[in-house]
Coordinates of C-alpha atoms in Angstrom, one line a residue:
V1 CA 51.4 -14.0 -23.7
V2 CA 53.2 -16.6 -21.6
V3 CA 56.8 -17.5 -21.9
R4 CA 58.0 -20.9 -20.6
G5 CA 61.5 -22.2 -20.6
N6 CA 63.4 -25.4 -20.5
E7 CA 66.7 -24.9 -18.8
T8 CA 67.6 -28.6 -18.7
L9 CA 69.7 -30.6 -21.0
A10 CA 66.8 -32.8 -22.2
T11 CA 63.5 -32.3 -23.9
D12 CA 60.9 -31.5 -21.2
S13 CA 57.4 -33.0 -20.7
D14 CA 55.8 -30.4 -22.9
G15 CA 58.1 -31.2 -25.8
R16 CA 60.4 -28.1 -25.5
P17 CA 64.0 -29.0 -26.6
A18 CA 66.9 -28.6 -24.2
K19 CA 67.9 -25.0 -23.4
S20 CA 65.0 -23.5 -25.2
F21 CA 62.0 -21.2 -24.5
E22 CA 58.5 -21.0 -25.9
V23 CA 56.4 -18.0 -26.4
I24 CA 52.7 -18.9 -26.2
V25 CA 50.3 -16.2 -27.4
W26 CA 46.5 -16.0 -27.0
A27 CA 44.9 -13.9 -29.7
G28 CA 41.3 -15.1 -29.3
S29 CA 39.5 -17.9 -31.1
P30 CA 39.9 -18.2 -33.9
A31 CA 43.4 -16.6 -33.8
P32 CA 43.8 -13.9 -36.5
S33 CA 45.8 -15.1 -39.5
G34 CA 49.4 -14.0 -39.4
I35 CA 49.5 -13.7 -35.6
R36 CA 52.8 -15.6 -35.6
N37 CA 54.4 -13.2 -38.0
L38 CA 53.2 -10.3 -35.8
V39 CA 54.8 -11.8 -32.7
A40 CA 58.0 -13.1 -34.4
P41 CA 59.9 -9.7 -34.5
A42 CA 59.4 -9.2 -30.7
V43 CA 60.5 -12.7 -29.9
L44 CA 63.6 -12.4 -32.1
A45 CA 64.5 -9.0 -30.5
K46 CA 64.3 -10.4 -26.9
K47 CA 65.7 -13.9 -27.6
P48 CA 69.0 -14.6 -25.8
V49 CA 71.9 -15.5 -28.0
G50 CA 72.3 -19.2 -28.5
I51 CA 68.9 -20.1 -27.0
A52 CA 66.3 -21.6 -29.3
A53 CA 62.9 -20.0 -29.7
Y54 CA 60.7 -23.2 -29.8
G55 CA 57.2 -23.0 -31.0
I56 CA 54.4 -25.2 -32.4
G57 CA 54.5 -23.3 -35.6
S58 CA 56.7 -20.3 -36.5
G59 CA 56.5 -16.8 -37.7
T60 CA 58.8 -15.2 -40.2
T61 CA 60.7 -11.9 -39.7
T62 CA 63.9 -10.2 -40.9
D63 CA 67.0 -10.5 -38.7
P64 CA 68.1 -6.9 -38.2
D65 CA 71.8 -7.9 -38.0
T66 CA 71.9 -9.9 -41.2
G67 CA 68.9 -8.6 -43.2
Q68 CA 68.0 -12.2 -43.8
S69 CA 64.5 -13.7 -43.4
V70 CA 64.4 -16.0 -40.4
S71 CA 61.9 -18.4 -38.9
V72 CA 61.1 -17.9 -35.2
G73 CA 59.2 -20.4 -33.1
V74 CA 55.8 -19.1 -31.8
T75 CA 53.0 -21.1 -30.3
V76 CA 49.4 -19.9 -30.6
A77 CA 47.3 -21.1 -27.6
T78 CA 44.1 -23.0 -28.4
A79 CA 40.8 -22.4 -26.7
L80 CA 39.6 -24.8 -24.1
R81 CA 35.8 -24.4 -24.1
L82 CA 34.3 -24.6 -20.7
Y83 CA 30.7 -25.5 -19.7
V84 CA 29.2 -24.6 -16.3
E85 CA 26.0 -25.8 -14.6
L86 CA 24.8 -24.4 -11.4
E87 CA 21.8 -24.2 -9.0
V88 CA 21.3 -21.2 -6.9
V89 CA 19.1 -20.2 -3.9
L90 CA 17.6 -16.8 -4.3
S91 CA 16.6 -14.2 -1.7
G92 CA 13.4 -13.0 -3.4
T93 CA 15.0 -9.6 -4.1
E94 CA 17.0 -10.6 -7.1
G95 CA 14.9 -9.0 -9.8
S96 CA 14.1 -10.4 -13.2
E97 CA 17.6 -10.4 -14.7
W98 CA 19.2 -12.8 -12.2
Q99 CA 20.1 -15.5 -14.7
T100 CA 21.7 -12.9 -17.1
Q101 CA 23.6 -11.4 -14.2
I102 CA 24.9 -14.8 -13.0
K103 CA 26.1 -15.6 -16.5
A104 CA 27.8 -12.2 -16.8
A105 CA 29.6 -12.7 -13.5
L106 CA 30.9 -16.1 -14.6
V107 CA 32.0 -14.9 -18.0
A108 CA 33.8 -12.0 -16.4
R109 CA 35.6 -14.3 -14.0
A110 CA 36.6 -16.7 -16.8
A111 CA 38.1 -13.7 -18.7
E112 CA 40.7 -13.4 -15.9
Y113 CA 42.1 -16.8 -16.6
T114 CA 45.5 -17.0 -18.4
I115 CA 47.0 -19.7 -20.7
G116 CA 47.2 -22.9 -18.8
S117 CA 45.3 -21.6 -15.7
R118 CA 43.5 -24.3 -13.7
V119 CA 39.8 -23.6 -13.3
Y120 CA 38.1 -24.3 -10.0
S121 CA 34.4 -24.3 -9.3
S122 CA 35.1 -22.4 -6.0
Q123 CA 36.4 -19.5 -8.1
L124 CA 33.2 -19.4 -10.1
I125 CA 31.1 -19.7 -7.0
A126 CA 32.9 -16.8 -5.4
A127 CA 32.3 -14.6 -8.5
V128 CA 28.5 -15.2 -8.4
L129 CA 28.2 -14.7 -4.6
D130 CA 30.4 -11.5 -4.8
D131 CA 28.8 -9.9 -7.9
V132 CA 25.1 -10.9 -8.1
A133 CA 22.7 -9.4 -5.6
G134 CA 19.9 -11.7 -4.5
V135 CA 21.9 -15.0 -4.7
V136 CA 22.0 -16.4 -1.2
A137 CA 23.8 -19.7 -1.9
I138 CA 24.9 -22.0 -4.7
T139 CA 23.8 -25.6 -4.0
S140 CA 25.8 -27.1 -6.9
L141 CA 28.2 -25.9 -9.5
T142 CA 30.0 -28.1 -11.9
V143 CA 32.5 -27.2 -14.6
G144 CA 33.8 -29.2 -17.5
V145 CA 34.8 -29.5 -21.1
S146 CA 31.6 -31.1 -22.3
A147 CA 28.0 -29.9 -22.3
S148 CA 27.3 -32.1 -19.2
P149 CA 30.0 -31.0 -16.8
V150 CA 30.6 -33.2 -13.8
T151 CA 33.9 -32.0 -12.3
Q152 CA 34.9 -29.4 -9.7
S153 CA 38.0 -28.3 -11.7
V154 CA 39.5 -28.3 -15.2
S155 CA 43.2 -28.6 -15.9
P156 CA 44.1 -27.1 -19.3
T157 CA 47.4 -28.0 -20.9
S158 CA 50.2 -25.4 -20.8
R159 CA 49.1 -24.3 -24.3
E160 CA 45.3 -24.0 -23.8
M161 CA 43.3 -21.0 -22.8
P162 CA 40.1 -21.6 -20.8
T163 CA 37.2 -19.8 -22.3
L164 CA 33.6 -19.5 -21.2
A165 CA 30.6 -18.1 -23.1
S166 CA 27.1 -17.3 -21.8
D167 CA 25.6 -19.9 -24.1
D168 CA 27.7 -22.6 -22.3
I169 CA 26.2 -21.8 -18.8
T170 CA 23.1 -23.4 -17.5
V171 CA 21.5 -21.7 -14.5
A172 CA 18.6 -23.0 -12.4
E173 CA 16.9 -22.0 -9.2
A174 CA 17.4 -24.7 -6.5
P175 CA 14.2 -26.5 -5.5

């Protein structure tokens, strides 16, 4: 969960109205149905008086003070699917599972990202070099949002969660 606010008197660049806050929740992809209704009571309980709970979508809950059903703004983050390609130099002591180990290290590093986190190739390189025995160097690593990544970083929106799966990683031994 990430909470972002707009303390100004105008709508901000992310579309949040003046004097509002937005609760952005990541519940996996696809998000379970009813996630907004599960989050709405907590948002309502912590919401400051007179400040709007903005959301791209809303959940419904009961206001404990009035007993009335109320709509509470809640945004569900969307997945930003990442793709990674890399070439590695091996020491000769890496064993037969080196590609699987590299993919696991990259997926584990990507699991540390939060909603809106910028993804840098250097973070992914560090994960492989730190966690996979037998990898001496990485000669190239690109990351992107298409099956042929060409960039060194990816900038999700404030409502996107970077995700990486083993099937979206291409590993090769450098010539």
